[in-house]
Amino acid sequence: MVKSDREEIMLRWIHEVDGENHWQATYSRVDHSQESYYEGFDYDNTDVIDFFDFKWTYAVNGEHLLSFGID
Protein backbone atom coordinates (compact mmCIF):
# COMPACT_ATOMS: atom_id res chain seq x y z
CA MET A 1 0.00 0.00 0.00
CA VAL A 2 1.38 3.39 -1.00
CA LYS A 3 -0.45 6.68 -0.60
CA SER A 4 1.33 9.75 -1.91
CA ASP A 5 0.17 13.38 -2.18
CA ARG A 6 2.16 16.17 -3.83
CA GLU A 7 1.43 19.85 -4.35
CA GLU A 8 3.77 22.20 -6.21
CA ILE A 9 3.81 25.89 -7.04
CA MET A 10 6.38 27.94 -8.94
CA LEU A 11 6.41 31.71 -9.49
CA ARG A 12 8.84 33.61 -11.68
CA TRP A 13 9.15 37.31 -12.33
CA ILE A 14 11.44 38.63 -15.07
CA HIS A 15 12.06 42.37 -15.22
CA GLU A 16 13.81 43.88 -18.24
CA VAL A 17 15.79 46.91 -17.11
CA ASP A 18 16.90 47.83 -20.63
CA GLY A 19 17.90 46.06 -23.83
CA GLU A 20 21.03 44.56 -22.26
CA ASN A 21 20.05 43.93 -18.61
CA HIS A 22 17.32 41.97 -16.90
CA TRP A 23 16.80 40.31 -13.56
CA GLN A 24 14.79 37.29 -12.59
CA ALA A 25 13.36 36.13 -9.26
CA THR A 26 12.01 32.60 -8.81
CA TYR A 27 10.18 30.98 -5.88
CA SER A 28 8.95 27.41 -5.68
CA ARG A 29 7.41 25.24 -2.98
CA VAL A 30 6.82 21.49 -2.90
CA ASP A 31 4.67 19.83 -0.26
CA HIS A 32 4.92 16.04 -0.44
CA SER A 33 3.58 13.40 1.91
CA GLN A 34 3.74 9.64 1.70
CA GLU A 35 2.26 6.83 3.73
CA SER A 36 3.23 3.30 2.78
CA TYR A 37 3.31 -0.20 4.11
CA TYR A 38 5.53 -2.78 2.44
CA GLU A 39 6.64 -6.22 3.68
CA GLY A 40 6.03 -5.45 7.34
CA PHE A 41 7.56 -1.95 7.34
CA ASP A 42 5.59 1.25 7.49
CA TYR A 43 6.69 4.68 6.34
CA ASP A 44 5.00 8.00 7.06
CA ASN A 45 6.72 11.20 6.04
CA THR A 46 5.97 14.78 5.05
CA ASP A 47 8.48 17.03 3.27
CA VAL A 48 8.13 20.73 2.53
CA ILE A 49 10.79 22.23 0.29
CA ASP A 50 11.07 25.99 -0.38
CA PHE A 51 13.40 27.39 -3.05
CA PHE A 52 14.26 30.97 -4.01
CA ASP A 53 16.75 32.41 -6.46
CA PHE A 54 17.65 35.81 -7.86
CA LYS A 55 19.64 36.25 -11.05
CA TRP A 56 20.96 39.30 -12.91
CA THR A 57 21.80 38.81 -16.60
CA TYR A 58 23.78 41.18 -18.80
CA ALA A 59 24.01 40.79 -22.59
CA VAL A 60 27.73 41.35 -23.25
CA ASN A 61 27.18 41.19 -27.02
CA GLY A 62 25.02 39.29 -29.50
CA GLU A 63 26.68 35.97 -28.65
CA HIS A 64 27.46 36.10 -24.91
CA LEU A 65 25.50 36.57 -21.68
CA LEU A 66 26.95 37.17 -18.23
CA SER A 67 24.84 36.08 -15.22
CA PHE A 68 25.25 36.56 -11.50
CA GLY A 69 22.90 35.06 -8.96
CA ILE A 70 22.15 33.48 -5.66
CA ASP A 71 19.82 30.65 -4.67
Backbone as a ProteinNet text record, in pm:
[ID]
protein_1_A
[PRIMARY]
MVKSDREEIMLRWIHEVDGENHWQATYSRVDHSQESYYEGFDYDNTDVIDFFDFKWTYAVNGEHLLSFGID
[TERTIARY]
84.6	0	89.1	66.1	138.5	37.6	38.3	-44.7	48.2	42.6	132.9	54.2	78.1	16.8	128.3	112.3	215.8	148.6	189.2	143.2	265.6	263.5	376.9	326.2	408.3	381.4	515.4	516.7	637.8	596.9	664.5	640.5	770.9	763.2	883.8	848.2	933.4	915.1	1043.2	1030.5	1143.8	1119.7	1217.3	1206.4	1318.5	1281	1380.7	1412	1536.3	1579.4	1599.3	1672.3	1690.4	1721.1	1766	1789.7	1901.8	1988.4	2103	2098	2009.6	2005	1865.1	1857.6	1732.4	1762.8	1666.1	1680	1559.7	1581.6	1479.3	1475.6	1355.8	1336.2	1243.5	1279.3	1201.1	1176	1053.3	1018.1	939.9	972.9	895.1	878.7	770.4	741.1	681.9	732.9	682.3	640.1	519.3	466.9	432.9	507.8	492.2	475.3	376.1	358	338	386.3	374	349.5	252.1	225.9	235.6	312.8	323.1	346.4	311.3	330.8	375.7	496	552.6	631.3	595	664.3	692	590.9	603.3	660.7	701	755.7	658.4	643.4	559	643.8	596.6	668.7	565.3	590	499.6	585.8	582.3	671.7	606	640.3	597.4	719.8	738.1	848.1	791.5	845.9	813	944.7	955.5	1078.9	1047.3	1118.1	1106.8	1235.8	1223.9	1340.2	1320	1428.1	1425.6	1557.3	1552	1675.2	1653.6	1763.6	1765.4	1883.3	1858.9	1964	1961	2078.6	2095.6	2169.9	2118.1	2179.9	2210.5	2331.5	2378.4	2419	2365.9	2401.5	2530.6	2642.3	2772.9	2776.1	2730.8	2717.6	2612.5	2602.6	2501.8	2521.5	2638.3	2667.9	2692.2	2709.5	2745.7	2657.7	2622.8	2550.2	2635.1	2625.5	2695.1	2588.9	2585.4	2484.1	2547.6	2487.1	2524.6	2398.4	2409.8	2290.2	2317.6	2210.5	2215.4	2088.3	2101	1982.2	1996.4
-116.5	0	122.7	212.3	338.9	449.3	549.8	668.1	788.5	862.8	975.4	1096.9	1211.3	1338.2	1438.9	1519.3	1616.9	1742	1855.8	1985.3	2069.3	2137.5	2220.1	2354.5	2458	2589.1	2651.6	2725.5	2794.5	2929.5	3034.7	3170.6	3226.9	3298.7	3360.6	3499.6	3595.4	3731.4	3772.7	3814.2	3862.8	4010.5	4092.6	4236.8	4282.1	4336.9	4387.8	4533	4557.5	4691.2	4776.2	4720.8	4782.6	4671.8	4705.6	4605.7	4509.1	4542.2	4456.4	4394.7	4439.4	4393.3	4348.3	4237	4197.3	4117.5	4115.1	4031.3	3940.1	3833.3	3728.9	3678.9	3670	3613.3	3492.6	3383.4	3260.2	3208.7	3163	3097.9	2970.9	2864	2740.9	2673.9	2597.7	2523.6	2388.4	2284.5	2149	2095.5	2045.3	1983.4	1839.4	1745	1604.5	1520.3	1433.3	1339.9	1200	1103.5	964.1	876.9	789.2	682.5	551.6	458.6	330.3	217.2	101	-20.3	-127.7	-182.1	-278.3	-383.6	-507.4	-621.8	-602.4	-556.5	-544.9	-413.6	-324.3	-194.7	-84.6	11.5	125.1	252.1	344.3	468.2	579.4	685.1	799.9	924.9	1005.1	1119.5	1235.6	1356	1478.4	1566.4	1612.6	1703	1831	1943.1	2073.2	2135.9	2168.1	2223.4	2359.4	2463.8	2598.7	2632.2	2700	2739	2881	2961.4	3097.5	3124.7	3193.5	3241.1	3377.9	3449	3580.6	3581.9	3627.1	3624.8	3754.3	3811.8	3929.6	3885.7	3921.3	3881.4	4005.2	4007.6	4118	4061.4	4120.3	4079.2	4150.3	4077.3	4135.5	4178.2	4089.5	4119.2	4024	4013.6	3929.4	3781	3739.6	3597.2	3553	3647.7	3610.3	3680.5	3604.3	3656.8	3635.4	3727.4	3716.7	3720.2	3617.7	3607.6	3596.6	3665.6	3655.8	3624.7	3538.5	3506.3	3437.4	3416.5	3347.6	3263.5	3145.8	3064.6	2995
0	0	0	-94.8	-100.5	-126.6	-39.9	-59.6	-63.9	-172.3	-190.9	-239.2	-177.4	-218.2	-242.4	-349.4	-383	-438.7	-385.1	-435.2	-465.3	-579.6	-620.8	-671	-647.7	-704	-742	-851.5	-894.4	-949.6	-902.9	-949.3	-1001.9	-1112.8	-1168.4	-1220	-1185.3	-1233.1	-1303	-1428.5	-1506.9	-1535.5	-1501.5	-1522.4	-1615.8	-1729.6	-1824	-1788.5	-1749.1	-1710.9	-1836.1	-1931.7	-2062.9	-2162.7	-2281	-2383.3	-2352.9	-2256.8	-2225.6	-2086.1	-2000.5	-1861.3	-1823.1	-1753.3	-1690.4	-1564.8	-1473.8	-1356	-1344.7	-1270.9	-1259.3	-1116.2	-1060.2	-926.3	-939.6	-873.6	-880.5	-738.9	-715	-588.5	-620.3	-551.9	-567.6	-431.7	-420.5	-297.7	-336	-271.3	-290.5	-154.4	-147.2	-26	-62.6	-6.2	-43.5	81.9	79.6	191.4	135.2	212.1	170.3	291	276.7	373	296.7	348.5	278.5	378.8	334.3	411.2	313.7	338.6	244.2	321.4	307.1	367.8	516.4	589	734	783.5	693.7	734.1	693.9	784	748.6	740	660.4	634.2	628.4	703.7	705.9	714.1	609.4	604.1	530.1	572.5	504.8	483.6	361.5	327	267.9	311.6	253.5	211	83.3	29.1	-31	16.6	-38.2	-111.2	-225.6	-304.8	-354.2	-349.1	-400.7	-470.4	-584.2	-645.8	-708.6	-722.3	-785.5	-880.9	-1004.2	-1105	-1186	-1206.4	-1290.9	-1416.4	-1533.9	-1660.4	-1744	-1797.1	-1880.4	-2017	-2123.3	-2259.1	-2297.5	-2294.6	-2325.5	-2472	-2559.4	-2701.5	-2758.9	-2887.9	-2949.9	-2928.9	-2880.1	-2865	-2720.6	-2628.5	-2490.9	-2388	-2283.6	-2168	-2043.9	-1951.2	-1822.7	-1714.2	-1627.8	-1522.5	-1385.6	-1290.2	-1149.9	-1072.5	-971.6	-896.4	-766	-693	-565.7	-552.9	-492.9	-467.3	-334.2
[MASK]
+++++++++++++++++++++++++++++++++++++++++++++++++++++++++++++++++++++++

